[in-house]
Amino acid sequence: MKLQQILIAVLLVASAPSQAQETRYELHGVAGPYVVEQLVNGFSQPIAIEFLPDGKALVAQRNLGVITRVDFRNGERVDIAAMPGEFKVSDAGLHDVELHPDYTHTGWIYITYSEGDPHYSTLVIDRIRLDGDKIRDRERIFTADAYAETLYHYGGRMQFLEGYLYVSVGDRQHPERAQDRSNHTGSILRLHDDGRVPVDNPFVGLEDEAKPVRPEIWSYGHRNPQGLYVNPQTGELWSSEHGPRGGDEVNRIVKGANYGWAEISFGFEYEGGPIGKGIVSQEGMQQPVWVYVPSIAPSDLVFYQGEAFPAWRGSWLIGALALTHLNRLALQDGAVVLEERLVNGLLGRIRSIAVDSAGLVYLGSDLGGIWRLRPL
């Protein structure tokens, strides 16, 4: 991959503050001017924004374990009862919220979160139904075999594709497990909407070194995918994934594929030195579509195809936690042809992204605000 041959257009904001100080900014990007404005404030690590059919949205607050229903049109908000059982320290807490593809008929809302205790925990998936602003029904549909004593790298992003539920599971800071398919760490899983295993998953009935391969696994060799989304133009599943020190990745997810962690990586150990053998490619392992060196710590991602920003259509929008911006990757024939860094340094750590029916873009910031981008 010759990144230097790819056009990189980076929007830098001169004298950008280290944290949000205003509630409205007029900015100029590669495709023209736009406005970013704060709609609501007072959230704690808003890790997911999910729009409801009535135009309101569910906002998941990671380290509070609370889902809040918000009306961005008037600022009204109400907290839904906190998720019981989870704990909220380090990376643990709520990780995502996703509507069933037939939500208007089923009423199911899917949530991922950390369960256990600070010394032994994993990732779980529940689905809930609401009665007003209270939980009426709750079902546990999946518990990942990803228990560890660490409090990091849970993954936890969800996406429905063709009626199947995909979910990412991080390596739980045990890199060696990402190549061991007898557990779920470092993988992307594929489930029926009730948690059952689809019979056409790639590893159903297989063994690896005399150990049964977990049949839920769709792909493996991942480090910590915190973004998962479908490209509606191609029907392909994509992920954004944290590397170590450098080497963050954007990947096109292929059935049964091995993404190499921790045998190959474009990054380095935090204390210095190579990952594994210090190689970036190996036969039988997938290469990323895009690599960030240095790391941006990618969070949520969406594929933009809205009307509000015509020049952004066909782009990936990715939140950056480390370099505090909205990353835009424009695609042509499946390859990245432009990178742009929006709202650079203005809003703090961008943890969640959503797009409404008009094509306006919503960002959840660790500084507590939900912001909206619209054309100027």
XYZ file of C-alpha atoms in Angstrom, residues 7-374:
368
model
C -4.199 12.462 -2.263
C -4.585 13.571 1.356
C -6.469 16.797 1.933
C -6.406 17.812 5.572
C -8.431 20.744 6.854
C -6.461 22.362 9.685
C -8.136 24.870 11.955
C -5.750 27.605 12.997
C -5.567 28.284 16.726
C -8.126 25.553 17.434
C -8.837 25.340 21.192
C -8.135 22.149 23.101
C -11.779 21.869 24.032
C -15.101 23.252 22.855
C -15.537 26.863 23.985
C -18.327 28.013 21.667
C -21.634 26.418 20.704
C -21.437 27.278 17.000
C -18.601 27.394 14.470
C -18.551 28.375 10.803
C -15.858 26.345 9.060
C -14.589 25.720 5.543
C -13.811 22.258 4.227
C -12.544 20.850 0.951
C -16.126 20.746 -0.378
C -17.103 24.207 0.888
C -18.362 25.963 4.027
C -20.370 24.274 6.760
C -21.667 24.984 10.248
C -21.204 22.867 13.363
C -23.579 23.699 16.202
C -24.187 22.224 19.630
C -27.718 20.863 20.084
C -27.576 19.492 23.642
C -24.950 19.176 26.350
C -24.394 17.310 29.591
C -23.834 13.792 28.285
C -21.103 11.488 29.556
C -19.145 9.693 26.826
C -21.990 9.452 24.264
C -20.844 6.299 22.493
C -23.838 5.747 20.209
C -26.600 7.812 18.594
C -29.484 5.854 17.054
C -32.412 7.618 15.388
C -35.944 6.356 15.975
C -38.695 6.382 13.322
C -40.323 9.440 14.950
C -37.176 11.537 14.524
C -36.094 11.337 18.152
C -32.857 9.551 19.009
C -31.426 7.169 21.564
C -28.072 8.276 22.984
C -26.021 5.655 24.869
C -23.763 7.023 27.597
C -20.899 4.576 27.955
C -19.584 5.162 31.441
C -23.005 5.821 33.002
C -24.688 2.759 31.512
C -27.707 4.880 30.576
C -29.676 5.216 27.345
C -31.321 8.624 26.928
C -34.157 9.462 24.557
C -33.500 12.890 23.022
C -35.489 15.195 20.756
C -32.860 17.319 19.018
C -35.569 19.616 17.680
C -36.397 21.039 21.108
C -33.755 19.619 23.438
C -36.166 17.469 25.435
C -34.544 14.383 26.949
C -35.427 11.588 29.311
C -33.219 8.852 30.743
C -34.370 5.294 30.262
C -33.721 3.086 33.282
C -30.011 2.345 33.636
C -28.821 -1.034 32.412
C -28.501 -3.311 35.448
C -25.459 -5.470 36.063
C -22.826 -3.652 34.053
C -19.933 -1.727 35.521
C -18.432 1.455 34.133
C -14.666 1.762 34.547
C -11.869 2.084 31.962
C -13.317 0.737 28.657
C -16.168 -1.095 30.373
C -19.787 0.071 30.183
C -22.308 0.467 27.367
C -20.849 0.019 23.887
C -23.622 0.324 21.316
C -27.359 0.528 20.670
C -28.975 -0.695 17.444
C -32.579 -1.004 16.261
C -33.938 -4.228 14.831
C -34.305 -3.818 11.030
C -38.077 -4.342 11.468
C -38.233 -2.208 14.602
C -41.683 -0.754 13.892
C -43.160 -4.266 14.172
C -40.833 -6.006 16.653
C -39.928 -3.099 18.954
C -36.555 -4.694 19.679
C -33.596 -2.496 20.612
C -30.200 -4.232 20.856
C -27.536 -3.170 23.331
C -23.974 -4.339 23.936
C -22.225 -3.811 27.245
C -19.603 -5.208 29.593
C -20.726 -7.739 32.179
C -18.878 -9.321 35.086
C -16.699 -7.543 37.599
C -13.488 -5.501 37.390
C -11.438 -8.702 37.653
C -13.310 -10.940 35.182
C -15.599 -9.584 32.483
C -16.798 -10.027 28.919
C -19.113 -8.527 26.282
C -22.821 -9.394 26.165
C -25.780 -8.596 23.904
C -29.268 -7.974 25.246
C -32.368 -6.871 23.424
C -35.054 -4.783 25.076
C -38.510 -3.424 24.374
C -39.740 -0.182 25.851
C -43.059 0.769 27.391
C -42.861 4.535 27.219
C -39.535 5.333 28.813
C -39.204 2.124 30.834
C -37.868 -1.270 29.851
C -40.763 -3.701 29.414
C -38.998 -6.795 28.024
C -35.352 -7.789 28.221
C -33.620 -10.859 26.767
C -29.997 -11.960 26.885
C -29.239 -13.287 23.411
C -25.460 -13.706 23.533
C -22.503 -13.831 25.908
C -19.084 -13.695 24.261
C -16.392 -16.177 25.221
C -14.060 -13.236 25.744
C -13.620 -13.203 29.513
C -10.465 -11.496 30.742
C -9.065 -9.786 33.796
C -8.464 -6.588 31.807
C -10.897 -3.694 31.413
C -10.075 -2.855 27.801
C -10.751 -3.775 24.164
C -14.347 -4.971 24.337
C -15.264 -3.856 20.799
C -19.034 -4.057 21.009
C -20.211 -2.372 17.794
C -23.275 -3.845 16.081
C -24.705 -3.728 12.586
C -27.568 -5.536 10.854
C -26.995 -6.795 7.318
C -29.556 -8.839 5.383
C -31.337 -9.656 8.631
C -28.223 -10.933 10.419
C -26.668 -9.236 13.434
C -22.919 -8.606 13.274
C -20.981 -7.606 16.390
C -17.312 -6.839 16.987
C -15.344 -8.291 19.907
C -11.958 -6.820 20.841
C -8.884 -8.807 21.814
C -9.333 -7.881 25.518
C -5.600 -6.976 25.626
C -4.668 -10.595 24.932
C -3.299 -10.325 21.372
C -2.495 -14.028 21.099
C -6.180 -14.908 21.393
C -7.088 -13.057 18.184
C -5.595 -15.933 16.141
C -7.252 -18.597 18.318
C -10.687 -19.301 16.876
C -11.705 -21.458 19.845
C -12.774 -18.220 21.587
C -14.474 -15.003 20.451
C -11.769 -12.455 21.250
C -10.486 -10.387 18.338
C -13.318 -11.308 15.987
C -16.444 -10.138 14.237
C -19.417 -12.407 14.864
C -22.552 -13.122 12.832
C -25.799 -14.109 14.556
C -29.492 -14.457 13.898
C -31.517 -11.664 15.479
C -32.286 -13.941 18.449
C -28.648 -14.991 18.977
C -28.739 -18.316 17.154
C -25.833 -19.353 14.909
C -26.503 -19.162 11.141
C -25.737 -22.527 9.549
C -23.806 -20.876 6.706
C -21.271 -19.139 8.956
C -17.748 -19.955 7.683
C -16.513 -22.036 10.625
C -19.585 -24.038 11.594
C -18.527 -27.593 12.496
C -14.784 -26.984 12.061
C -11.916 -27.692 14.419
C -8.560 -25.925 14.788
C -5.736 -27.949 16.347
C -8.305 -30.379 17.819
C -10.296 -27.496 19.378
C -13.781 -26.639 18.099
C -13.874 -23.324 16.281
C -16.509 -20.959 17.626
C -19.310 -21.104 15.023
C -20.364 -17.485 15.571
C -17.090 -16.157 14.088
C -17.391 -14.397 10.727
C -13.837 -12.969 10.606
C -10.928 -12.914 13.042
C -7.489 -11.449 13.702
C -8.903 -8.097 14.829
C -7.528 -5.919 17.627
C -10.360 -3.626 18.769
C -12.971 -2.685 16.145
C -14.964 0.286 17.463
C -16.756 0.995 14.205
C -18.942 -1.354 12.153
C -21.152 -0.290 9.248
C -22.527 -1.455 5.905
C -21.610 0.249 2.654
C -25.120 0.458 1.153
C -23.728 0.889 -2.358
C -22.041 -2.531 -2.306
C -23.654 -4.367 0.615
C -20.209 -4.919 2.163
C -19.495 -4.726 5.875
C -16.633 -2.407 6.923
C -14.910 -1.757 10.245
C -12.669 0.852 11.833
C -10.151 -0.636 14.215
C -7.669 0.556 16.820
C -4.059 -0.367 16.194
C -1.354 -0.216 18.856
C 1.009 2.794 18.616
C 0.160 3.676 15.026
C -1.451 1.293 12.584
C -5.150 2.060 13.036
C -7.073 0.365 10.236
C -10.166 0.651 8.097
C -11.108 -2.814 6.820
C -13.503 -4.334 4.334
C -14.846 -7.413 6.122
C -14.737 -10.670 4.162
C -16.392 -13.928 5.207
C -13.930 -16.221 6.987
C -10.968 -13.865 6.560
C -8.017 -13.402 8.918
C -7.037 -9.735 9.502
C -3.669 -10.600 10.946
C -3.579 -9.271 14.502
C -1.177 -9.795 16.179
C 0.943 -11.528 13.530
C 1.062 -8.470 11.264
C 0.538 -4.769 11.949
C 1.477 -1.318 10.665
C 1.941 -0.196 14.284
C 4.424 -0.750 17.082
C 4.368 -1.766 20.734
C 3.541 1.099 23.101
C 6.894 0.741 24.844
C 8.672 0.519 21.479
C 9.637 -2.370 19.252
C 7.789 -4.327 16.557
C 4.507 -6.208 16.697
C 5.182 -9.913 16.219
C 7.839 -10.339 13.560
C 7.634 -6.690 12.603
C 5.982 -7.409 9.247
C 2.969 -5.683 7.689
C 1.751 -8.468 5.414
C 1.620 -12.231 5.276
C 0.068 -14.716 2.885
C -3.477 -15.619 3.867
C -4.050 -12.425 5.857
C -6.114 -9.446 4.741
C -4.642 -6.009 4.136
C -6.478 -2.899 5.392
C -8.081 -0.484 2.956
C -6.610 2.436 4.906
C -4.020 2.836 7.647
C -3.472 5.733 10.055
C 0.102 6.395 11.168
C 0.194 8.073 13.631
C -2.977 6.748 15.240
C -6.188 8.733 15.320
C -7.899 6.167 17.637
C -10.923 5.599 15.348
C -14.304 5.247 17.001
C -17.694 5.086 15.283
C -18.076 5.164 11.507
C -20.925 5.666 9.021
C -21.167 5.637 5.240
C -22.484 8.977 4.011
C -25.044 9.074 1.210
C -27.205 12.001 2.353
C -28.522 15.018 0.479
C -27.170 17.784 2.716
C -23.524 17.356 1.662
C -23.531 16.123 -1.970
C -19.725 16.186 -2.204
C -19.486 13.791 0.747
C -21.589 11.059 -0.849
C -19.641 7.845 -1.075
C -17.422 8.779 1.875
C -16.759 7.117 5.193
C -17.091 9.376 8.246
C -15.026 8.178 11.218
C -14.717 9.677 14.688
C -11.215 10.307 16.036
C -10.606 9.986 19.755
C -6.864 10.678 19.831
C -6.580 13.466 17.247
C -10.057 14.892 18.017
C -11.642 15.364 14.623
C -14.150 13.893 12.175
C -12.236 11.902 9.563
C -13.668 11.727 6.039
C -12.417 9.107 3.594
C -13.706 9.529 0.042
C -13.876 6.338 -2.017
C -13.509 5.659 -5.704
C -13.860 2.082 -6.966
C -13.490 0.850 -3.377
C -10.206 2.674 -2.746
C -9.565 5.770 -0.651
C -8.752 8.797 -2.835
C -9.011 11.591 -0.275
C -8.740 12.062 3.486
C -10.139 15.172 5.128
C -10.050 16.130 8.809
C -13.127 18.132 9.828
C -13.819 20.121 13.032
C -10.168 19.548 13.819
C -9.477 20.039 17.553
C -12.752 21.878 18.210
C -15.086 19.347 19.825
C -12.781 17.034 21.758
C -12.892 13.254 21.351
C -15.512 12.261 18.759
C -17.068 9.026 20.021
C -20.277 8.609 17.982
C -21.706 9.575 14.586
C -25.219 9.485 13.113
C -26.935 10.862 10.012
C -30.590 11.909 9.957
C -33.083 11.572 7.100
C -32.077 14.996 5.723
C -28.398 14.027 5.585
C -27.308 16.207 8.508
C -24.450 14.730 10.547
C -24.544 14.352 14.347
C -21.453 13.916 16.508
C -21.221 12.803 20.142
C -18.257 14.335 21.978
C -16.569 13.226 25.182
C -16.799 16.862 26.258
C -20.505 16.151 26.746
C -22.180 17.709 23.728
C -24.103 16.422 20.728
C -23.213 18.538 17.701
C -24.799 18.820 14.235
C -23.036 19.584 10.954
C -25.034 21.342 8.236
